[in-house]
Coordinates of C-alpha atoms in Angstrom, one line a residue:
M214 CA 4.2 -11.3 13.1
T215 CA 5.0 -13.5 16.2
H216 CA 8.2 -15.4 16.7
P217 CA 8.3 -18.9 15.2
A218 CA 8.6 -20.5 18.6
M219 CA 5.7 -18.5 20.0
R220 CA 3.6 -19.4 16.9
I221 CA 4.4 -23.1 17.3
A222 CA 3.4 -22.9 21.0
L223 CA 0.1 -21.2 20.2
Y224 CA -0.9 -23.5 17.4
G225 CA 0.2 -26.5 19.4
A226 CA -2.1 -25.6 22.3
L227 CA -5.0 -24.9 20.0
F228 CA -4.2 -28.1 18.1
F229 CA -4.3 -30.3 21.2
V230 CA -7.5 -28.8 22.5
V231 CA -9.4 -29.1 19.2
T232 CA -8.1 -32.6 18.3
S233 CA -8.9 -33.9 21.8
A234 CA -12.4 -32.5 21.6
T235 CA -13.1 -33.9 18.1
I236 CA -11.7 -37.3 19.1
F237 CA -13.8 -37.4 22.3
W238 CA -17.1 -36.2 20.8
T239 CA -17.1 -37.4 17.1
R240 CA -15.9 -41.1 17.4
F241 CA -19.1 -42.9 16.8
A242 CA -19.2 -46.7 17.5
G243 CA -15.5 -46.6 18.5
G244 CA -14.3 -45.8 15.0
L245 CA -12.4 -42.8 13.4
A246 CA -13.3 -39.3 14.3
L247 CA -15.8 -38.0 11.8
V248 CA -14.8 -34.4 12.3
W249 CA -11.1 -33.6 12.0
V250 CA -9.8 -30.1 11.8
G251 CA -6.3 -30.8 13.1
S252 CA -4.9 -31.1 9.6
A253 CA -6.2 -27.6 8.8
L254 CA -4.4 -26.1 11.9
A255 CA -1.2 -28.0 11.1
A256 CA -1.3 -26.9 7.5
A257 CA -1.9 -23.3 8.5
L258 CA 1.1 -23.5 10.8
F259 CA 3.4 -25.0 8.2
L260 CA 2.3 -22.4 5.6
T261 CA 3.5 -19.5 7.9
L262 CA 6.7 -21.1 9.3
P263 CA 10.1 -20.8 7.6
R264 CA 11.2 -24.2 6.3
V265 CA 14.0 -24.4 8.9
H266 CA 11.4 -24.7 11.6
H267 CA 9.2 -27.4 9.9
L268 CA 10.9 -30.4 11.5
G269 CA 10.6 -29.0 15.0
A270 CA 6.9 -28.1 14.5
F271 CA 6.3 -31.5 13.0
A272 CA 7.8 -33.2 16.1
I273 CA 5.8 -31.1 18.5
L274 CA 2.5 -31.5 16.8
M275 CA 3.1 -35.2 16.4
G276 CA 3.7 -35.5 20.2
L277 CA 0.5 -33.6 20.9
S278 CA -1.5 -35.6 18.5
T279 CA -0.1 -38.8 20.1
A280 CA -1.2 -37.6 23.5
A281 CA -4.7 -36.7 22.3
T282 CA -5.2 -40.1 20.6
A283 CA -3.8 -42.0 23.6
L284 CA -6.0 -40.1 26.1
F285 CA -9.3 -39.8 24.2
G286 CA -9.0 -42.2 21.2
F287 CA -7.6 -45.7 20.5
G288 CA -5.1 -45.7 23.4
P289 CA -1.3 -45.7 23.4
A290 CA -0.8 -48.6 21.0
W291 CA -1.9 -46.9 17.8
A292 CA -1.4 -43.3 18.9
L293 CA 2.0 -42.7 17.4
P294 CA 1.3 -44.2 13.9
L295 CA -2.0 -42.2 13.7
A296 CA -0.2 -39.1 14.8
V297 CA 2.4 -39.5 12.0
A298 CA -0.3 -39.9 9.4
N299 CA -2.3 -36.9 10.7
I300 CA 0.7 -34.5 11.0
F301 CA 2.1 -35.6 7.6
E302 CA -1.3 -34.8 6.1
G303 CA -1.1 -31.2 7.4
W304 CA 2.5 -30.8 6.1
F305 CA 1.6 -32.4 2.7
I306 CA -1.4 -30.0 2.3
A307 CA 0.9 -27.0 3.0
W308 CA 3.6 -28.4 0.6
L309 CA 1.0 -28.9 -2.2
L310 CA -0.3 -25.4 -1.8
V311 CA 3.1 -23.7 -1.8
R312 CA 4.4 -25.9 -4.6
L313 CA 1.4 -25.5 -6.9
R314 CA 0.3 -21.9 -5.9
P315 CA 3.6 -20.1 -5.1
Q316 CA 1.8 -16.7 -5.1
R317 CA 0.0 -17.9 -1.9
D318 CA -3.1 -16.0 -2.7
F319 CA -5.3 -18.7 -1.2
I320 CA -7.8 -16.2 0.3
E321 CA -7.0 -13.3 -2.0
S322 CA -8.3 -14.3 -5.4
E323 CA -10.8 -16.6 -7.1
G324 CA -8.0 -18.8 -8.4
G325 CA -6.4 -19.0 -4.9
V326 CA -9.7 -20.1 -3.3
A327 CA -10.2 -22.7 -6.0
S328 CA -6.7 -24.0 -5.4
L329 CA -7.2 -24.1 -1.7
G330 CA -10.4 -26.1 -2.1
F331 CA -9.0 -28.6 -4.5
W332 CA -5.5 -29.3 -3.1
A333 CA -6.4 -28.9 0.6
G334 CA -9.9 -30.4 0.6
F335 CA -9.6 -33.0 -2.1
V336 CA -6.1 -34.1 -3.0
G337 CA -4.2 -33.4 0.3
P338 CA -6.0 -36.0 2.5
L339 CA -5.8 -38.8 0.0
P340 CA -2.3 -40.3 0.9
S341 CA -3.1 -40.3 4.7
A342 CA -6.6 -41.7 4.0
I343 CA -5.0 -44.7 2.4
V344 CA -2.7 -45.3 5.3
G345 CA -5.3 -44.4 7.9
G346 CA -7.8 -46.8 6.4
L347 CA -5.3 -49.6 6.7
M348 CA -4.6 -48.8 10.4
A349 CA -8.4 -48.5 11.2
V350 CA -9.0 -52.0 9.8
Q351 CA -6.4 -53.4 12.2
I352 CA -7.9 -51.4 15.1
V353 CA -11.7 -51.8 14.8
G354 CA -12.1 -54.2 11.9
G355 CA -14.4 -53.5 9.0
T356 CA -13.4 -52.8 5.4
W357 CA -10.5 -50.7 4.3
L358 CA -12.5 -48.8 1.7
F359 CA -15.1 -47.7 4.3
H360 CA -12.4 -46.4 6.7
A361 CA -10.3 -44.8 4.0
F362 CA -13.4 -43.0 2.6
S363 CA -14.5 -41.8 6.1
W364 CA -11.0 -40.5 6.8
W365 CA -10.8 -38.7 3.4
V366 CA -14.3 -37.1 3.7
G367 CA -13.9 -36.1 7.4
H368 CA -10.4 -34.7 7.0
G369 CA -11.1 -33.0 3.7
L370 CA -14.3 -31.3 4.9
G371 CA -12.8 -30.3 8.2
T372 CA -9.8 -28.8 6.3
L373 CA -12.2 -26.9 4.0
L374 CA -14.1 -25.5 7.0
V375 CA -11.2 -24.4 9.1
L376 CA -8.2 -23.6 6.9
P377 CA -9.6 -20.5 5.2
L378 CA -10.5 -19.0 8.6
A379 CA -7.1 -19.9 10.0
L380 CA -5.3 -18.3 7.0
L381 CA -7.6 -15.3 7.2
L382 CA -6.8 -14.7 10.9
Q383 CA -3.0 -15.2 10.2
S384 CA -3.2 -12.5 7.4
Y385 CA -4.6 -9.8 9.8
R386 CA -2.4 -7.3 11.3
R387 CA -3.0 -4.9 14.2
E388 CA -3.9 -2.1 11.9
D389 CA -6.5 -4.3 10.2
F390 CA -8.5 -4.3 13.4
A391 CA -8.5 -0.5 13.6
N392 CA -12.0 -0.3 12.2
M393 CA -13.2 -2.4 15.2
R394 CA -13.0 0.8 17.2
D395 CA -15.9 2.1 15.1
R396 CA -18.9 1.5 17.4
A397 CA -21.4 1.5 14.5
R398 CA -19.4 -1.1 12.6
V399 CA -19.1 -3.3 15.7
L400 CA -22.8 -3.1 16.4
A401 CA -23.5 -3.9 12.7
F402 CA -21.2 -7.0 12.9
A403 CA -22.9 -8.1 16.1
G404 CA -26.2 -7.7 14.5
V405 CA -25.2 -9.8 11.5
V406 CA -23.8 -12.6 13.7
S407 CA -27.0 -12.6 15.8
L408 CA -29.2 -12.7 12.7
T409 CA -27.2 -15.6 11.4
A410 CA -27.5 -17.5 14.7
L411 CA -31.3 -16.9 14.9
V412 CA -31.9 -17.9 11.3
S413 CA -29.7 -21.0 11.6
G414 CA -31.2 -22.0 14.9
F415 CA -34.7 -21.8 13.4
A416 CA -33.7 -23.7 10.2
F417 CA -32.0 -26.6 12.1
H418 CA -34.2 -27.0 15.1
Q419 CA -37.5 -27.3 13.3
S420 CA -38.5 -30.2 11.1
A421 CA -41.8 -29.1 9.7
M422 CA -40.2 -27.7 6.5
P423 CA -36.9 -28.3 4.7
L424 CA -35.2 -24.9 5.4
L425 CA -31.5 -25.8 5.1
F426 CA -31.3 -23.1 2.4
L427 CA -32.4 -20.4 4.8
P428 CA -29.0 -19.8 6.5
I429 CA -27.6 -18.8 3.1
V430 CA -29.4 -15.5 3.3
P431 CA -27.6 -14.1 6.3
L432 CA -24.4 -15.8 5.1
V433 CA -24.6 -13.9 1.8
F434 CA -25.4 -10.6 3.6
A435 CA -22.4 -11.2 5.9
S436 CA -20.2 -11.8 2.9
F437 CA -21.2 -8.6 1.2
R438 CA -21.1 -6.5 4.4
F439 CA -17.9 -7.8 6.0
R440 CA -16.2 -9.6 3.1
R441 CA -14.0 -12.7 3.9
F442 CA -14.1 -12.3 7.7
G443 CA -17.9 -12.0 7.6
A444 CA -18.2 -15.1 5.5
A445 CA -15.9 -17.2 7.7
I446 CA -17.6 -16.1 11.0
A447 CA -21.1 -16.7 9.5
V448 CA -20.2 -20.2 8.4
L449 CA -18.7 -20.8 11.9
V450 CA -22.0 -19.7 13.5
I451 CA -24.0 -21.9 11.2
S452 CA -21.7 -24.8 12.1
V453 CA -22.3 -24.3 15.8
A454 CA -26.0 -24.2 15.3
A455 CA -26.0 -27.3 13.1
A456 CA -23.7 -29.2 15.4
F457 CA -25.9 -28.4 18.4
S458 CA -29.0 -29.6 16.5
L459 CA -27.2 -32.8 15.5
G460 CA -25.9 -33.5 19.0
M461 CA -29.4 -32.9 20.6
G462 CA -31.0 -35.1 18.0
T463 CA -33.7 -32.5 17.2
G464 CA -34.9 -30.6 14.2
V465 CA -34.1 -31.4 10.6
F466 CA -31.3 -33.9 11.3
A467 CA -33.6 -36.0 13.5
E468 CA -35.8 -36.6 10.5
L469 CA -33.0 -37.9 8.3
A470 CA -33.3 -41.7 8.0
M471 CA -29.6 -42.5 8.2
P472 CA -27.0 -43.4 10.9
L473 CA -25.5 -40.7 13.1
W474 CA -22.1 -40.9 11.4
Q475 CA -23.7 -40.4 8.0
K476 CA -25.6 -37.4 9.4
A477 CA -22.3 -36.0 10.6
L478 CA -20.7 -36.4 7.2
F479 CA -23.7 -34.8 5.5
L480 CA -23.5 -31.9 7.9
Q481 CA -19.8 -31.4 7.0
F482 CA -20.5 -31.6 3.3
Y483 CA -23.4 -29.0 3.8
L484 CA -21.1 -26.6 5.7
A485 CA -18.3 -27.0 3.2
T486 CA -20.7 -26.2 0.4
L487 CA -21.8 -23.0 2.2
L488 CA -18.2 -22.0 2.6
L489 CA -17.4 -22.7 -1.0
I490 CA -20.3 -20.5 -2.0
A491 CA -19.7 -17.6 0.4
F492 CA -15.9 -17.4 0.6
P493 CA -15.1 -17.0 -3.2
M494 CA -18.0 -14.5 -3.4
A495 CA -16.5 -12.5 -0.5
V496 CA -13.1 -12.6 -2.1
I497 CA -14.5 -11.3 -5.4
I498 CA -16.3 -8.5 -3.6
Q499 CA -13.1 -7.6 -1.7
Q500 CA -11.2 -7.6 -5.0
R501 CA -13.8 -5.4 -6.6
Q502 CA -13.7 -3.0 -3.7
R503 CA -9.9 -2.9 -3.8
I504 CA -10.1 -2.1 -7.5
L505 CA -12.7 0.6 -6.9
D506 CA -10.6 2.1 -4.2
E507 CA -7.5 2.1 -6.4
L508 CA -9.6 3.7 -9.2
G509 CA -10.8 6.3 -6.8
D510 CA -7.3 7.1 -5.7
R511 CA -6.1 7.1 -9.3
E512 CA -9.0 9.4 -10.4
A513 CA -8.3 11.8 -7.6
M514 CA -4.6 11.9 -8.6
Q515 CA -5.6 12.4 -12.3
R516 CA -7.9 15.2 -11.3
L517 CA -5.2 16.8 -9.3
I518 CA -2.7 16.5 -12.2
A519 CA -5.3 17.7 -14.7
D520 CA -6.1 20.8 -12.6
H521 CA -2.5 21.8 -12.5
S522 CA -1.2 20.6 -15.8
D523 CA -0.4 22.9 -18.7
D524 CA -1.5 20.1 -21.1
A525 CA -5.2 19.5 -21.9
L526 CA -6.3 16.1 -20.6
L527 CA -9.4 14.8 -22.4
H528 CA -11.8 11.8 -22.2
L529 CA -13.7 11.2 -25.5
D530 CA -16.5 8.8 -26.3
S531 CA -16.3 6.4 -29.2
S532 CA -17.5 9.1 -31.6
G533 CA -14.7 11.6 -30.6
T534 CA -17.0 13.8 -28.6
I535 CA -15.3 15.3 -25.5
R536 CA -16.8 14.1 -22.2
F537 CA -14.2 15.5 -19.8
A538 CA -11.7 18.3 -20.3
S539 CA -9.1 19.6 -17.9
P540 CA -8.9 23.4 -17.2
A541 CA -6.0 23.8 -19.7
S542 CA -8.4 23.0 -22.5
T543 CA -9.8 26.5 -22.3
R544 CA -6.4 28.1 -23.1
L545 CA -5.4 25.6 -25.7
S546 CA -8.7 25.6 -27.6
G547 CA -9.4 29.3 -27.4
R548 CA -13.0 28.4 -26.3
G549 CA -14.9 28.8 -23.1
S550 CA -15.8 25.1 -22.9
V551 CA -15.0 22.2 -25.2
E552 CA -17.1 19.5 -23.5
Q553 CA -19.8 18.0 -25.8
L554 CA -17.7 19.2 -28.8
H555 CA -15.7 17.1 -31.2
L556 CA -12.0 16.9 -30.7
A557 CA -11.6 18.9 -33.9
A558 CA -12.7 22.0 -31.8
F559 CA -9.0 22.4 -30.8
F560 CA -7.9 22.7 -34.4
S561 CA -8.7 24.5 -37.6
E562 CA -12.0 23.7 -39.3
F563 CA -10.1 22.4 -42.2
D564 CA -8.4 19.7 -40.0
R565 CA -11.6 17.8 -39.1
K566 CA -10.8 15.0 -41.6
K567 CA -7.3 14.7 -40.3
V568 CA -8.6 14.4 -36.7
D569 CA -11.2 11.8 -37.8
R570 CA -8.4 9.8 -39.5
A571 CA -6.3 9.9 -36.3
L572 CA -9.2 8.7 -34.2
D573 CA -10.0 5.9 -36.6
K574 CA -6.4 4.8 -36.7
A575 CA -6.3 4.8 -32.9
S576 CA -9.4 2.7 -32.7
R577 CA -8.0 0.2 -35.1
H578 CA -4.8 -0.1 -33.0
P579 CA -5.9 0.2 -29.3
G580 CA -2.5 -0.6 -27.9
R581 CA -0.8 2.2 -29.8
T582 CA -0.6 6.0 -29.3
E583 CA -1.4 8.1 -32.3
I584 CA 0.2 11.6 -32.6
L585 CA -1.3 14.5 -34.5
E586 CA 0.5 17.8 -35.0
R587 CA -1.3 20.8 -36.5
S588 CA -0.8 24.6 -36.6
V589 CA -3.6 26.8 -35.4
G590 CA -4.3 30.5 -35.1
R591 CA -4.6 31.9 -31.6
G592 CA -4.8 35.6 -30.8
G593 CA -3.4 36.6 -34.2
K594 CA -0.4 34.3 -33.8
T595 CA 0.4 30.9 -35.2
R596 CA 0.6 28.1 -32.5
W597 CA 1.4 24.4 -32.9
L598 CA -0.6 21.8 -31.0
E599 CA 0.3 18.2 -30.5
A600 CA -2.5 15.7 -29.7
K601 CA -1.7 12.2 -28.5
L602 CA -4.6 9.8 -28.8
R603 CA -5.1 6.3 -27.4
A604 CA -8.2 4.1 -27.6
V605 CA -9.8 2.7 -24.5
E606 CA -11.2 -0.9 -24.7
T607 CA -13.9 -2.6 -22.7
S608 CA -13.4 -6.2 -21.4
G609 CA -15.1 -7.3 -24.7
R610 CA -12.3 -5.8 -26.8
K611 CA -14.6 -3.1 -28.0
V612 CA -13.4 0.5 -28.2
C613 CA -15.6 2.6 -25.8
G614 CA -13.7 5.9 -26.0
F615 CA -10.3 7.7 -26.2
V616 CA -7.9 9.4 -23.8
V617 CA -6.2 12.4 -25.3
T618 CA -3.5 14.8 -24.2
I619 CA -3.0 18.1 -26.1
R620 CA 0.1 20.2 -25.7
D621 CA 1.3 23.5 -27.0
I622 CA 4.6 22.6 -28.8
T623 CA 5.1 26.0 -30.4
A624 CA 8.5 26.5 -28.7
R625 CA 9.7 23.1 -29.8
K626 CA 8.5 23.7 -33.3
L627 CA 10.3 27.0 -33.5
E628 CA 13.4 25.4 -32.1
E629 CA 13.1 22.6 -34.8
L630 CA 12.7 25.2 -37.5
E631 CA 15.7 27.1 -36.2
M632 CA 17.8 24.0 -36.1
T633 CA 16.6 23.2 -39.7
R634 CA 17.5 26.7 -40.8
E635 CA 20.9 26.5 -39.2
A636 CA 21.5 23.1 -40.8
R637 CA 20.7 24.6 -44.2
T638 CA 22.4 28.0 -43.7
D639 CA 26.1 28.9 -44.3
T640 CA 27.3 30.4 -41.1
L641 CA 29.8 32.8 -42.6
T642 CA 27.6 34.5 -45.2
G643 CA 24.1 33.8 -43.9
L644 CA 23.2 32.4 -47.4
P645 CA 21.6 29.0 -47.9
N646 CA 24.2 26.2 -48.0
R647 CA 24.9 23.5 -50.6
R648 CA 22.3 21.2 -49.0
A649 CA 19.5 23.8 -49.3
F650 CA 20.6 24.6 -52.8
L651 CA 20.4 21.0 -54.0
D652 CA 16.9 20.6 -52.4
I653 CA 15.6 23.7 -54.2
L654 CA 17.3 22.6 -57.4
D655 CA 15.6 19.1 -57.3
R656 CA 12.2 20.7 -56.7
R657 CA 12.7 23.1 -59.6
L658 CA 13.9 20.3 -61.9
D659 CA 10.7 18.3 -61.2
V660 CA 8.6 21.0 -62.8
A661 CA 11.1 22.4 -65.3
D662 CA 8.9 21.3 -68.3
Q663 CA 6.1 23.6 -67.1
E664 CA 8.2 26.2 -65.3
P665 CA 11.7 26.8 -66.8
F666 CA 14.2 28.5 -64.6
G667 CA 17.7 30.0 -64.7
L668 CA 20.7 28.4 -63.1
A669 CA 24.0 30.3 -62.6
F670 CA 27.4 29.6 -60.9
V671 CA 29.4 32.5 -59.4
D672 CA 33.1 32.2 -58.7
L673 CA 35.2 35.0 -57.1
D674 CA 38.3 35.7 -59.2
H675 CA 41.8 35.0 -57.8
F676 CA 40.4 34.5 -54.3
K677 CA 43.5 32.5 -53.3
Q678 CA 45.5 35.7 -53.8
V679 CA 43.2 37.6 -51.5
N680 CA 43.9 35.0 -48.7
D681 CA 47.6 35.0 -49.5
T682 CA 47.9 38.8 -49.6
H683 CA 45.6 39.9 -46.8
G684 CA 45.1 36.8 -44.7
H685 CA 42.2 34.4 -44.2
A686 CA 40.4 36.8 -41.8
I687 CA 40.1 39.3 -44.6
G688 CA 39.2 36.5 -47.0
D689 CA 36.3 35.5 -44.7
K690 CA 35.3 39.2 -44.5
V691 CA 35.2 39.4 -48.3
L692 CA 33.0 36.3 -48.5
S693 CA 30.7 37.7 -45.8
E694 CA 30.3 41.0 -47.7
V695 CA 29.6 39.2 -51.0
G696 CA 27.0 37.2 -49.1
A697 CA 25.5 40.5 -47.9
I698 CA 25.2 41.7 -51.5
M699 CA 23.5 38.5 -52.5
N700 CA 21.2 38.6 -49.5
G701 CA 20.2 42.2 -50.4
M702 CA 19.2 41.0 -53.9
A703 CA 17.4 37.8 -52.7
S704 CA 13.7 37.5 -53.1
D705 CA 11.0 34.9 -53.7
T706 CA 12.2 34.9 -57.3
F707 CA 16.0 35.0 -56.8
F708 CA 17.6 32.3 -54.7
F709 CA 21.3 32.6 -53.8
A710 CA 23.4 30.0 -52.1
R711 CA 27.0 29.4 -51.1
L712 CA 28.3 26.1 -52.4
G713 CA 31.6 26.2 -50.6
G714 CA 34.9 28.2 -50.6
E715 CA 34.5 31.1 -53.1
E716 CA 31.7 29.3 -55.1
F717 CA 28.1 30.5 -55.1
A718 CA 25.0 29.6 -57.1
I719 CA 21.8 31.4 -58.2
I720 CA 18.4 30.0 -59.2
V721 CA 16.1 32.4 -60.9
K722 CA 12.5 31.3 -61.0
R723 CA 9.6 32.3 -63.2
P724 CA 8.5 34.8 -64.3
L725 CA 11.9 36.5 -64.5
A726 CA 13.9 33.4 -65.6
E727 CA 14.4 35.0 -69.1
A728 CA 16.0 38.0 -67.5
A729 CA 18.5 35.9 -65.5
A730 CA 21.4 37.1 -67.5
D731 CA 20.7 40.7 -66.5
I732 CA 20.4 39.6 -62.9
C733 CA 23.8 37.9 -63.2
E734 CA 25.3 41.1 -64.7
R735 CA 23.8 43.2 -61.9
L736 CA 25.4 41.0 -59.3
R737 CA 28.8 41.0 -61.2
L738 CA 28.9 44.8 -61.3
A739 CA 27.8 45.1 -57.6
I740 CA 30.6 42.9 -56.5
A741 CA 33.2 44.6 -58.7
K742 CA 32.1 48.1 -57.4
H743 CA 31.9 47.1 -53.7
P744 CA 35.0 48.5 -51.9
M745 CA 36.8 46.1 -49.6
A746 CA 39.4 47.0 -47.0
D747 CA 42.4 45.1 -45.5
S748 CA 43.4 45.0 -41.9
D749 CA 45.2 48.4 -42.3
G750 CA 42.2 50.0 -43.9
K751 CA 43.7 50.0 -47.4
A752 CA 41.0 49.6 -50.1
F753 CA 40.9 46.9 -52.7
T754 CA 38.2 45.2 -54.9
V755 CA 37.4 41.7 -56.0
T756 CA 35.6 40.5 -59.2
A757 CA 33.5 37.5 -60.1
S758 CA 33.0 35.3 -63.0
L759 CA 29.5 33.9 -63.7
G760 CA 28.1 31.1 -65.9
F761 CA 24.4 30.9 -66.7
A762 CA 22.1 28.4 -68.3
M763 CA 18.3 28.2 -68.9
I764 CA 16.8 24.9 -67.8
S765 CA 13.5 24.1 -69.5
E766 CA 13.3 20.3 -69.4
S767 CA 13.4 17.9 -66.5
C768 CA 16.8 16.3 -66.1
S769 CA 19.1 15.1 -63.4
A770 CA 20.8 17.5 -61.0
S771 CA 24.3 16.6 -62.4
M772 CA 23.2 17.4 -65.9
A773 CA 21.8 20.8 -64.9
L774 CA 25.0 21.6 -63.0
Q775 CA 27.1 20.7 -66.0
A776 CA 25.0 23.0 -68.1
A777 CA 25.9 26.0 -65.9
D778 CA 29.4 24.9 -65.2
A779 CA 30.4 25.0 -68.9
P780 CA 29.8 28.8 -69.4
L781 CA 31.4 29.5 -66.0
Y782 CA 34.6 27.7 -67.2
L783 CA 34.4 29.8 -70.4
A784 CA 34.0 33.0 -68.4
K785 CA 37.2 32.3 -66.4
A786 CA 39.1 31.2 -69.5
S787 CA 38.1 34.4 -71.4
G788 CA 39.7 36.7 -68.8
R789 CA 37.4 36.5 -65.8
N790 CA 35.1 39.3 -64.5
R791 CA 32.4 38.5 -67.0
T792 CA 29.2 36.5 -67.5
C793 CA 28.8 33.8 -70.0
R794 CA 25.5 32.2 -71.0
A795 CA 24.9 28.7 -72.5
Q796 CA 22.8 29.2 -75.6
G797 CA 20.4 26.6 -76.8
F798 CA 20.2 24.6 -73.7
G799 CA 16.7 23.2 -73.0
R800 CA 16.3 20.4 -75.5
L801 CA 17.4 17.6 -73.2
T802 CA 16.7 14.0 -74.1
R803 CA 14.9 12.3 -71.2
G804 CA 16.4 9.4 -69.4
G805 CA 19.8 10.9 -69.0
A806 CA 21.0 11.3 -72.7
P807 CA 23.8 13.8 -73.3
I808 CA 23.1 17.5 -73.5
E809 CA 23.3 19.1 -76.9
Q810 CA 26.4 21.2 -77.7
A811 CA 25.8 24.6 -76.0
R812 CA 26.5 27.9 -77.8
I813 CA 28.3 30.2 -75.5
A814 CA 27.7 34.0 -75.4
V815 CA 30.2 36.2 -73.6
A816 CA 29.3 39.4 -71.8
G817 CA 31.6 41.8 -69.9

C-alpha cells in the first residue's frame, strides 16, 4: 500500500485529468456536465485514507476541482462553490459507506455490492444535487428541479460506473497480478476484451436492429472467466464503444428521437444497468470459487488426517449406509471393507436397533453429537468402540447424511473399570468395601420375595487388644489375613465385604442360602485355626463372632442390617467365638413396619 501523500498525489492527478475532460466534453448547451466520475474517484480516495488525512485530501481535491471548473467550465466565479459541492459529495459517499457498511465488503459480497449501489449511486449524490441545482439556476437559468435531477442522475450513474473499478484496483496487491505472467491467461483476457469491443462496436454502430442487449453476452462471459476484474473491464470497453457512437452521432443513438443530453443520460443508465448485472454476478462467482477452494483444501486436509488417524472417519447417507470410510475402518470393523454397508457393521448384530436409534436421535437434533458405546468381539478378545454421530443438513434444513468417528476406547474402559474396582475395594484386605456391599444388598433386597438370601455380620473378638499388644502394623496384618481367608471362600454364591475396622459382612445367595449358617461356621473355625505371628515371630490366634439372618421379604437396608446385627450382639454377649442365627425372620410387614421378635439360636 502506498504512502497517504503519494496516494493523494496520484488520485489528485487522475481526478484533475478526468474532471477536466468530462467538463470539457459533456457540458451540452453550456449547462452542467452530464457525465461526472470525479465523485467516484474522491470517494475511493477517502475510503482508503486514514481519517487524519481527510482534511488535507479534501483541500487538495477542492483546489483541483476549482481549477478544472475555472479553466473548462463556468469560469472562476462559480468554480469554488461547485468544487466544495463536488468534493463534499465524494466525502459524503465514503462516510455513508463506512458508517452503514463497516465491514467494507463493497466488492466482496452480494450485500456489499447492493450497499455500494444504493448508498453511492442513489443516496450519496442527493445533498449535493440540491445545492448544485440551486447554483446552476443562478449560472445558466432554467428550473431548479431540472438541474438538480441532471446533477443527481449524472453523478450517481458516474459513481456507479467508476467506483467499483476504483475499489477493485485499490484492493489488488502485487501478488494478485502474478497470474498475469501466465501467457495463456493473458491471451485469453485479451481475446475476451477484443470480443467485447467487436460485439459492442457492432451493436452501437448499426441502427438496422435494436441490439443493445448483445454486449451482455461477452460481458457475462468476461464475468465468469475473469470475475470482478473481467466484469469491470468489459463494462469499461462497452462504455468506450458507446461513448464513441454517441459522439460520432452514428448507430443506434442517432435513431433515438431525443436531445443529446437525454441520450447521454440514457447511455449512463444503460451502462450502470450492465454493471449492476455483471458485477454482483462476478462477486457471487468469486465467492463460490473461494468456497470451493476452501472446501478442496479442507477435504485434502481431512483426507490426510483420515489416512493417518487411528480413528475411523465415516460419511454416511441419510439411511446410515457408509459412503466413505478411512483406512482405520478396516482394523476397527474387522472387515475388509465397510463401504456400502450399514454403520451397524462395526458392532454386534444384536446392536442394529441401538445404532438405528442413535442415528434417528442425531437426525432429530442436527446440532448435537450423539455418542454410542458398545463392546464387540475382535480376535477372541472383547473390545470397546465409541461412535460419535452428527447429522449433516442441506440448506433446506433437511438431513442429507451423517459424519461419524469411531474410536477404540478399550484402554479407557479398562481404566474406568479399574478405577471403579478400586473405588469399591478395601485396599487392606482386597475385599469389596462398604459401598460395594450396600449396592449388592440393595439389589438382593429388590428380589428377596422370589430369591431369599442369607445376611451375616462378622466381628473379630477383642481386636483392640491385638492392636494394643502387638501394634497396629500386626493388626493390619491380621485383617489382611482374615481378608485372604474370606477371598479364598468367595464365589458367585458367597459375597464377602469389609465394612470397616474389624467388621465384615457376608451375603449368601441362592441356592445355598439355607446353608448360610454352615458357611458362617466354616469361616469362624477357619479364622480361629489360622495361626498369626507378631513382629518377633511369636504365634497367636484370633477368633470371630458372627450373627446371621435369612431375608425372605423385600424391606429397607436398615431393617435387614438390624436383622443380622441382633444375633451378632447376642453372639458377643454369650462369650464370643460363636455364630448366632435369628430364627423366624422373613415375615416382614411391607412399608417399613417393625420386624417380628426374632428367636435366637446359639452355636459354638
